[in-house]
XYZ file of C-alpha atoms in Angstrom:
576
model
C -56.766 84.580 -66.041
C -56.944 82.149 -69.402
C -55.556 78.716 -69.336
C -52.294 79.772 -70.958
C -51.566 82.358 -68.123
C -52.176 79.593 -65.656
C -49.836 77.127 -67.263
C -47.327 79.696 -67.814
C -46.970 80.442 -64.060
C -46.572 76.885 -62.953
C -43.769 76.497 -66.127
C -42.074 79.775 -64.796
C -41.332 77.991 -61.700
C -40.032 74.768 -63.267
C -37.639 76.982 -65.692
C -36.268 78.969 -62.737
C -35.612 75.796 -60.721
C -33.484 74.482 -63.646
C -31.505 77.722 -63.601
C -28.997 76.904 -60.987
C -26.608 79.382 -61.370
C -29.313 82.101 -61.524
C -28.378 83.644 -64.721
C -31.527 83.652 -66.276
C -30.580 80.733 -68.765
C -31.094 76.864 -68.664
C -28.981 74.193 -70.720
C -30.631 72.723 -73.938
C -30.582 69.455 -72.558
C -32.679 70.471 -69.369
C -35.280 72.148 -71.567
C -35.553 69.251 -73.807
C -36.263 67.030 -70.917
C -38.767 69.763 -69.596
C -40.256 69.914 -72.852
C -40.884 66.386 -72.956
C -42.487 65.947 -69.967
C -44.717 68.913 -70.627
C -46.021 66.850 -73.725
C -46.746 63.952 -71.637
C -48.772 65.614 -68.703
C -50.605 68.170 -71.324
C -51.653 65.083 -73.544
C -50.015 66.724 -76.598
C -48.831 64.529 -79.370
C -45.083 64.453 -79.445
C -42.940 66.174 -82.092
C -39.487 64.366 -81.848
C -38.437 66.028 -84.970
C -38.907 69.426 -83.818
C -37.740 68.760 -80.396
C -34.392 67.609 -81.623
C -34.045 70.275 -84.070
C -34.863 73.056 -81.641
C -32.553 71.485 -78.813
C -29.825 70.169 -80.894
C -26.190 70.266 -79.326
C -24.512 73.465 -80.904
C -22.167 76.137 -79.664
C -25.059 78.626 -78.680
C -24.913 77.595 -74.936
C -27.870 77.776 -72.633
C -31.189 79.280 -73.347
C -32.925 82.227 -71.783
C -36.516 82.364 -70.874
C -37.124 84.786 -73.935
C -35.185 82.335 -76.001
C -37.393 79.355 -74.894
C -40.812 81.267 -75.151
C -41.218 81.042 -78.908
C -40.797 77.124 -78.811
C -43.119 76.941 -75.824
C -45.944 78.865 -77.480
C -45.631 77.144 -80.804
C -45.213 73.627 -80.111
C -46.724 73.257 -76.630
C -49.183 75.972 -75.343
C -50.965 76.873 -78.772
C -51.659 72.826 -78.987
C -53.123 72.707 -75.467
C -56.899 72.038 -75.257
C -59.032 72.526 -72.044
C -60.248 69.433 -70.481
C -57.916 67.104 -72.349
C -55.325 66.954 -69.679
C -55.488 66.674 -65.891
C -54.357 70.074 -64.458
C -53.457 68.627 -61.224
C -50.740 66.338 -62.767
C -49.337 69.189 -64.529
C -49.046 71.139 -61.382
C -47.413 68.252 -59.692
C -44.828 68.146 -62.268
C -43.810 71.762 -61.813
C -44.266 71.435 -58.332
C -41.735 68.633 -58.141
C -39.119 70.430 -59.894
C -39.361 73.863 -58.054
C -39.785 71.975 -54.506
C -36.362 70.166 -54.664
C -34.662 73.275 -54.865
C -36.605 76.003 -53.132
C -39.161 74.376 -50.660
C -37.119 73.533 -47.363
C -39.484 72.337 -44.376
C -38.261 71.592 -41.244
C -35.793 68.591 -41.172
C -37.091 67.564 -37.422
C -40.512 67.048 -39.001
C -42.024 70.015 -36.717
C -43.512 71.610 -39.902
C -47.077 72.890 -39.893
C -48.271 71.357 -43.074
C -47.489 68.424 -44.958
C -45.662 68.350 -48.502
C -48.958 67.616 -50.075
C -50.596 70.720 -48.282
C -47.556 72.774 -49.487
C -48.525 71.769 -53.125
C -51.751 72.819 -52.644
C -51.008 76.011 -51.129
C -48.526 76.522 -53.828
C -51.671 76.145 -56.425
C -53.673 78.439 -54.512
C -50.759 80.915 -54.485
C -50.294 80.561 -58.291
C -54.248 81.329 -58.680
C -54.098 84.348 -56.320
C -50.765 85.955 -57.494
C -50.316 88.913 -59.690
C -49.875 88.592 -63.493
C -46.434 89.720 -63.547
C -42.914 88.146 -63.003
C -41.275 87.254 -60.734
C -44.626 85.898 -59.354
C -45.677 87.650 -56.083
C -48.799 87.716 -53.666
C -49.713 91.190 -52.582
C -50.551 91.436 -48.847
C -54.336 91.633 -49.272
C -54.511 88.460 -51.340
C -52.429 86.807 -48.612
C -54.825 87.938 -45.854
C -57.651 86.825 -48.021
C -56.459 83.183 -48.422
C -55.372 82.616 -44.809
C -58.985 84.084 -43.598
C -60.230 81.363 -45.826
C -58.290 78.604 -44.554
C -59.010 79.811 -40.977
C -62.555 80.304 -41.558
C -62.690 76.577 -42.768
C -61.282 75.593 -39.223
C -63.676 77.750 -37.467
C -61.167 79.914 -36.031
C -60.363 83.606 -36.285
C -57.134 84.983 -38.057
C -54.763 86.917 -35.926
C -54.512 89.885 -37.941
C -52.104 91.726 -35.718
C -49.663 88.823 -35.896
C -50.045 88.669 -39.697
C -49.353 92.632 -40.003
C -46.422 92.228 -37.687
C -44.936 89.355 -39.894
C -45.524 91.215 -43.183
C -43.927 94.348 -41.700
C -40.712 92.335 -40.881
C -40.496 90.259 -43.919
C -38.739 92.000 -46.899
C -41.318 92.159 -49.630
C -40.069 92.110 -53.185
C -42.027 93.760 -56.062
C -44.766 94.717 -53.454
C -45.572 91.146 -51.920
C -44.621 87.858 -50.849
C -43.140 85.059 -52.933
C -44.706 81.613 -52.641
C -41.357 80.345 -50.545
C -41.862 83.295 -47.998
C -45.802 82.374 -47.706
C -44.956 78.551 -47.079
C -42.134 79.581 -44.462
C -44.763 82.013 -42.881
C -47.465 79.279 -42.674
C -44.583 76.434 -41.349
C -43.506 78.874 -38.807
C -46.829 78.256 -36.893
C -47.138 82.066 -35.875
C -50.441 82.523 -37.429
C -51.790 78.974 -36.902
C -50.435 78.377 -33.460
C -52.093 75.668 -31.396
C -53.956 73.920 -34.460
C -53.426 70.221 -35.289
C -51.925 69.300 -38.554
C -54.855 67.330 -39.653
C -57.074 70.297 -38.926
C -54.945 72.373 -41.065
C -54.675 69.910 -43.804
C -58.577 69.505 -43.939
C -59.016 73.272 -44.226
C -56.386 73.706 -47.087
C -58.097 70.675 -48.797
C -61.250 72.294 -48.429
C -60.271 75.875 -49.643
C -58.373 73.901 -52.674
C -61.610 72.144 -53.666
C -63.482 75.435 -53.272
C -61.119 77.025 -55.634
C -60.959 74.028 -58.196
C -64.538 73.439 -57.897
C -64.715 69.657 -58.074
C -65.657 66.657 -55.991
C -67.698 63.211 -55.889
C -71.370 63.225 -56.310
C -74.087 60.514 -56.894
C -75.820 60.743 -60.232
C -78.864 59.211 -61.527
C -78.498 57.525 -65.054
C -80.772 58.454 -67.650
C -81.391 54.903 -69.259
C -80.820 52.546 -66.429
C -82.156 54.869 -63.832
C -79.476 53.579 -61.606
C -77.240 55.696 -59.136
C -73.479 55.973 -59.795
C -70.700 58.009 -57.770
C -69.090 60.198 -60.428
C -66.196 62.851 -59.913
C -67.645 66.259 -60.987
C -65.745 69.297 -62.335
C -67.720 72.632 -62.487
C -66.755 75.126 -65.020
C -68.705 78.339 -65.966
C -69.729 76.767 -69.029
C -70.241 73.264 -68.331
C -70.547 70.668 -65.519
C -68.508 67.565 -66.308
C -68.271 64.108 -64.506
C -65.522 61.471 -64.735
C -65.304 57.825 -63.549
C -62.986 58.921 -60.917
C -60.741 61.937 -59.404
C -58.297 60.933 -61.923
C -60.383 62.240 -64.711
C -58.971 59.600 -67.027
C -62.394 58.655 -68.354
C -64.770 61.428 -69.103
C -68.487 60.170 -68.909
C -70.332 63.237 -69.887
C -70.786 66.855 -69.615
C -73.999 69.157 -68.609
C -73.832 72.400 -70.643
C -74.741 75.392 -68.625
C -76.518 78.521 -69.899
C -79.101 81.231 -68.699
C -81.720 78.833 -69.450
C -80.494 76.359 -66.886
C -81.736 76.115 -63.216
C -81.074 74.230 -59.904
C -83.756 72.862 -57.486
C -83.610 71.021 -54.437
C -85.550 67.688 -54.464
C -87.064 65.703 -51.488
C -85.444 62.430 -50.416
C -86.520 59.313 -52.173
C -85.274 55.733 -53.416
C -83.068 55.713 -50.435
C -80.882 58.859 -51.624
C -80.904 61.773 -49.595
C -79.569 65.320 -49.942
C -81.022 65.442 -53.573
C -81.024 68.163 -56.144
C -81.506 68.292 -59.977
C -79.827 70.540 -62.673
C -82.633 71.282 -65.405
C -81.353 72.060 -68.799
C -83.280 72.908 -71.856
C -83.032 69.156 -73.129
C -83.235 67.030 -69.911
C -83.046 66.947 -66.150
C -80.160 65.750 -64.164
C -80.691 64.104 -60.689
C -77.826 64.022 -58.058
C -77.273 63.193 -54.483
C -74.704 64.818 -52.128
C -73.188 63.185 -49.006
C -74.736 65.621 -46.708
C -76.928 68.887 -46.590
C -73.877 70.952 -46.312
C -72.378 69.558 -49.535
C -75.468 69.888 -51.484
C -75.974 73.515 -50.539
C -72.455 74.225 -51.520
C -72.964 72.593 -54.971
C -76.190 74.109 -55.564
C -74.793 77.501 -54.809
C -71.871 77.040 -56.858
C -73.760 75.822 -59.993
C -76.073 78.690 -59.619
C -73.310 81.061 -59.459
C -71.793 79.467 -62.528
C -74.784 79.859 -64.499
C -74.963 83.410 -63.339
C -71.394 84.049 -64.491
C -71.862 82.247 -67.632
C -74.997 84.681 -68.388
C -72.639 87.724 -67.424
C -69.925 86.472 -69.670
C -67.552 85.840 -66.970
C -65.183 83.045 -66.359
C -65.094 81.956 -62.915
C -66.259 83.205 -59.444
C -63.011 83.132 -57.624
C -61.523 84.962 -60.834
C -64.241 87.357 -60.829
C -63.678 87.903 -56.920
C -59.887 88.279 -57.338
C -60.426 90.876 -60.415
C -62.779 92.923 -57.940
C -60.335 92.792 -55.104
C -57.711 93.976 -57.459
C -59.800 96.599 -58.900
C -60.549 97.723 -55.374
C -56.961 97.859 -54.610
C -56.391 99.979 -57.692
C -59.195 102.477 -56.702
C -57.721 102.594 -53.202
C -54.451 103.454 -54.598
C -55.979 105.914 -56.981
C -57.956 107.686 -54.076
C -54.770 107.923 -52.177
C -52.894 109.457 -55.009
C -55.726 111.821 -55.727
C -55.864 112.791 -51.906
C -52.284 113.332 -51.603
C -52.325 115.427 -54.837
C -55.115 117.520 -53.303
C -53.200 117.824 -49.911
C -50.397 119.082 -52.237
C -52.498 121.567 -54.026
C -53.888 123.013 -50.705
C -50.319 123.225 -49.412
C -49.193 125.140 -52.553
C -52.554 127.356 -52.001
C -51.488 127.807 -48.210
C -47.817 128.749 -49.351
C -49.169 131.144 -52.149
C -51.625 132.804 -49.380
C -48.615 132.952 -46.985
C -46.521 134.520 -49.623
C -49.260 137.206 -50.714
C -49.640 137.921 -46.986
C -45.785 138.498 -46.335
C -45.836 140.981 -49.618
C -48.987 142.610 -48.138
C -46.827 143.232 -44.896
C -44.055 144.319 -46.882
C -46.275 146.805 -48.716
C -47.822 148.133 -45.606
C -44.306 148.418 -43.803
C -42.794 150.400 -46.911
C -46.080 152.617 -46.556
C -45.486 153.297 -42.959
C -41.973 154.190 -43.612
C -42.619 156.530 -46.488
C -45.434 158.163 -44.389
C -42.596 158.384 -41.579
C -40.127 159.915 -44.182
C -42.946 162.243 -45.645
C -43.452 163.576 -42.083
C -39.922 164.146 -41.245
C -39.307 165.882 -44.618
C -42.488 168.024 -44.086
C -41.372 168.866 -40.542
C -38.009 169.690 -41.787
C -38.904 171.938 -44.449
C -41.623 173.526 -42.143
C -38.730 174.402 -39.730
C -36.650 175.618 -42.373
C -39.421 177.992 -43.503
C -40.166 179.111 -39.937
C -36.283 180.169 -39.690
C -36.346 182.005 -42.907
C -39.510 183.705 -42.075
C -38.032 184.776 -38.692
C -34.985 185.973 -40.393
C -36.865 188.040 -42.863
C -38.841 189.594 -40.109
C -35.762 190.571 -38.082
C -34.445 192.077 -41.443
C -37.502 193.904 -41.940
C -37.598 195.104 -38.399
C -34.045 196.389 -38.863
C -34.903 198.059 -42.054
C -37.878 199.867 -40.327
C -35.670 201.009 -37.543
C -33.135 202.286 -40.214
C -35.960 204.093 -42.240
C -37.205 205.674 -38.646
C -33.925 206.938 -37.845
C -33.276 208.298 -41.233
C -36.566 210.226 -41.212
C -35.803 211.639 -37.667
C -32.423 212.800 -39.259
C -34.067 214.294 -42.042
C -36.643 216.232 -39.608
C -33.607 217.558 -37.841
C -31.923 218.484 -41.369
C -35.173 220.195 -42.273
C -35.152 222.303 -39.074
C -31.770 222.956 -39.739
C -32.247 223.971 -43.221
C -35.046 226.386 -42.052
C -32.751 227.924 -39.624
C -30.292 228.436 -42.166
C -32.846 230.001 -44.554
C -33.691 232.432 -41.739
C -30.310 233.185 -41.154
C -29.629 233.803 -45.013
C -32.684 236.125 -44.883
C -31.099 237.933 -41.938
C -27.859 238.078 -43.938
C -29.578 239.284 -47.179
C -30.854 242.042 -45.070
C -27.922 242.658 -43.454
C -25.939 242.585 -46.902
C -25.866 246.029 -47.424
C -24.750 246.587 -44.001
C -22.446 243.806 -43.330
C -20.184 243.303 -46.311
C -18.060 241.281 -44.153
C -20.626 238.812 -43.540
C -20.950 237.923 -47.153
C -18.098 235.144 -47.062
C -19.860 233.565 -44.014
C -23.206 233.427 -46.148
C -21.276 231.908 -48.888
C -19.628 229.254 -46.478
C -23.074 228.720 -45.093
C -24.451 227.884 -48.540
C -21.610 225.539 -49.388
C -22.647 223.755 -46.039
C -26.037 223.731 -47.090
C -25.080 222.034 -50.320
C -22.983 219.578 -48.417
C -25.980 218.466 -46.469
C -28.169 218.430 -49.356
C -25.750 215.902 -50.873
C -25.539 214.003 -47.791
C -29.205 213.833 -47.669
C -29.496 212.675 -51.354
C -27.056 209.911 -50.666
C -29.105 208.629 -47.663
C -32.219 208.695 -49.968
C -30.333 206.420 -52.577
C -29.452 203.896 -49.765
C -32.712 203.889 -48.457
C -34.095 203.256 -52.064
C -31.340 200.180 -52.311
C -32.524 198.728 -48.985
C -36.042 198.773 -50.295
C -35.101 197.029 -53.479
C -33.307 194.317 -51.581
C -36.276 193.725 -49.444
C -38.599 193.346 -52.231
C -36.096 190.838 -53.768
C -35.817 188.885 -50.631
C -39.915 188.875 -50.653
C -39.815 187.466 -54.114
C -37.367 184.679 -53.323
C -39.654 183.843 -50.317
C -42.743 183.472 -52.545
C -40.807 181.160 -54.923
C -39.622 178.967 -52.206
C -43.050 178.610 -50.930
C -44.284 177.683 -54.452
C -41.453 175.062 -54.792
C -42.381 173.594 -51.352
C -46.205 173.221 -52.635
C -45.322 171.497 -55.740
C -42.951 168.858 -53.819
C -45.864 168.392 -51.409
C -48.081 167.522 -54.395
C -45.508 165.010 -55.805
C -45.407 163.192 -52.350
C -48.974 163.261 -52.164
C -49.144 161.425 -55.618
C -46.767 158.926 -54.631
C -48.790 157.853 -51.434
C -51.850 157.500 -53.559
C -50.001 155.205 -55.884
C -48.844 153.165 -52.978
C -52.415 153.089 -51.711
C -53.508 151.754 -54.985
C -50.822 149.076 -54.922
C -52.154 148.035 -51.394
C -55.746 147.916 -52.452
C -54.841 145.579 -55.440
C -53.111 143.221 -52.938
C -55.786 143.066 -50.891
C -58.063 142.178 -53.691
C -55.618 139.427 -54.648
C -55.797 137.893 -51.080
C -59.624 138.260 -51.181
C -59.461 136.009 -54.624
C -57.173 133.478 -52.570
C -59.632 133.199 -50.123
C -62.644 132.632 -52.340
C -60.496 129.982 -54.318
C -59.975 128.505 -50.921
C -63.555 128.205 -50.214
C -64.108 126.675 -53.756
C -61.605 124.149 -53.006
C -63.354 123.210 -49.696
C -66.698 122.825 -51.413
C -65.193 120.561 -54.172
C -63.733 118.359 -51.100
C -67.062 118.124 -49.452
C -68.929 117.354 -52.678
C -66.205 114.523 -53.140
C -66.986 113.345 -49.500
C -70.502 113.393 -50.243
C -69.969 111.294 -53.563
C -67.899 108.649 -51.583
C -70.863 108.170 -48.929
C -73.200 107.702 -51.687
C -70.881 104.930 -53.305
C -70.654 103.446 -49.890
C -74.249 103.358 -49.330
C -74.751 101.702 -53.077
C -71.956 99.201 -52.057
C -73.993 98.194 -48.912
C -77.020 97.815 -50.871
C -75.608 95.628 -53.472
C -73.729 93.643 -50.579
C -77.432 93.041 -49.190
C -78.651 91.907 -52.663
C -75.463 89.665 -53.131
C -76.063 87.874 -49.869
C -79.569 87.263 -50.616
C -78.403 85.601 -54.104
C -75.761 83.738 -52.156
C -77.823 81.992 -49.517
C -80.960 80.507 -51.554
C -83.594 78.833 -49.202
C -84.855 75.711 -50.383
C -88.600 74.780 -49.628
C -89.521 74.023 -46.126
C -85.702 74.993 -44.962
C -84.861 77.519 -42.470
C -82.276 80.317 -43.429
C -78.980 79.042 -42.286
C -75.724 80.808 -42.366
C -73.030 78.661 -44.531
C -69.792 78.356 -42.898
C -67.135 76.874 -44.849
C -67.591 74.918 -48.275
C -67.330 76.283 -51.620
C -67.965 79.877 -50.866
C -67.419 80.123 -47.229
C -64.943 83.044 -47.319
C -67.128 85.026 -49.508
C -68.969 87.104 -46.588
C -65.876 88.047 -44.696
C -64.643 89.287 -48.295
C -67.719 91.296 -48.595
C -67.419 92.703 -45.106
C -63.743 93.735 -45.526
C -64.714 95.523 -48.738
C -67.428 97.312 -46.782
C -64.865 98.304 -44.315
C -62.211 99.427 -46.887
C -64.506 101.562 -48.665
C -65.686 103.277 -45.426
């Protein structure tokens, strides 16, 4: 976060405080007064002509934030120089404007924090809030800030109570506003049973840790005397002033990768000494106690390391890391939801394929049943027709046997008639009267022969009908065989469709196994990443807790980086 972004956050609160009607616009006279005050606290040369020209009275009415930004950027923010003004005075101006309208402590005097502590929490909120408007602080940053305050008081934060409060409190834009945050602290739910003085000291400690400044004794270069100076630590320099008002700057120590910090033994009546060595000279300093010396040496070493890495500030770097971790968690959550959705789609596709397979199997069973019924029906028709033809054939055989018996009788009768004719011929001469009888007998014989011929013709007709029925039976048998082959071909086609569906089902199972392998690989990578993070946490702890000559390793609690270890532990647990 650069200086312009920090200033804009505080100015945004001042602008919204002047917007009484909440229309997004402020009157020109109020903006004129605000701009004049910003000129003063930012130590910028006044430009009365531009101020009067830009905010002269006309018919345009109030000005929106977008209309005020061009003037703010051109005549104020572009002229701001870092270190030329006191940032705390600037914040106090904006806090005074916005607190009158928005900050509402307990009127009975039962507030957990004082007005000055509320101002410092407001500054910390601006530092940790998201870089988008309206300004909010996400729940992770709220928990981080409260944990640092509780750590400074050597108490443990009630996370369950915090979660209950956050779940009940409406959160706009995904976080808490500064007024919701201050109301939560003043409610006493999270800091129950702690005295106001202890809370005030903890807030002051965390505020100084983030601002990175405080009093130290410094040894002069020429006169070699000790003087108390107000030191202000930046990633690129360590500046010192006459007092904490920072009106008179006495000097600055440029920090680069060639600088180092060393702990010195007590001498000259001074204790808790350390020095900052640069390429040009060595600066000797003394802290009030061992804890303060350890905090300052660790902070200066961290600033040197961040300067070598090209980073701005430790707390800004940690804030960026926490933001990146939140983004990574959200990305992993989105990827997990996408993977779950994809697995659900694959499962639905599998179930749909199984349903189609069941339908195909059911259709095949129905076709087999219909084929069996059709085959049975045709077999019954064939058997009935065969029985009918056998009956007709037996009847024809019986008729033929009866005709043959009649022909035998007729032949026997004809033989008798021939004998009689012979007898009549022998008796022709003698029996002239028997001639007519013989003629009549011949006529009878002719009639019998005609009847015999007619019977033979009928027998031939019956034989022709029998042959015709036999040919029809053979044609019907051939037709039945052809239909059977067609049904057999249809069954083979359905069996092929069934095999293709089974192959598709097998492919879906293979794809599911591949997806399971991908998920396992992703889990292995996540475990490997967690192992790497633990390794770097160990390395970071070693760097963050240097050991001086002859000193035992001590666990730093409170101070400039008192809340750093809980942060790493929380990041460890979140990665797990």
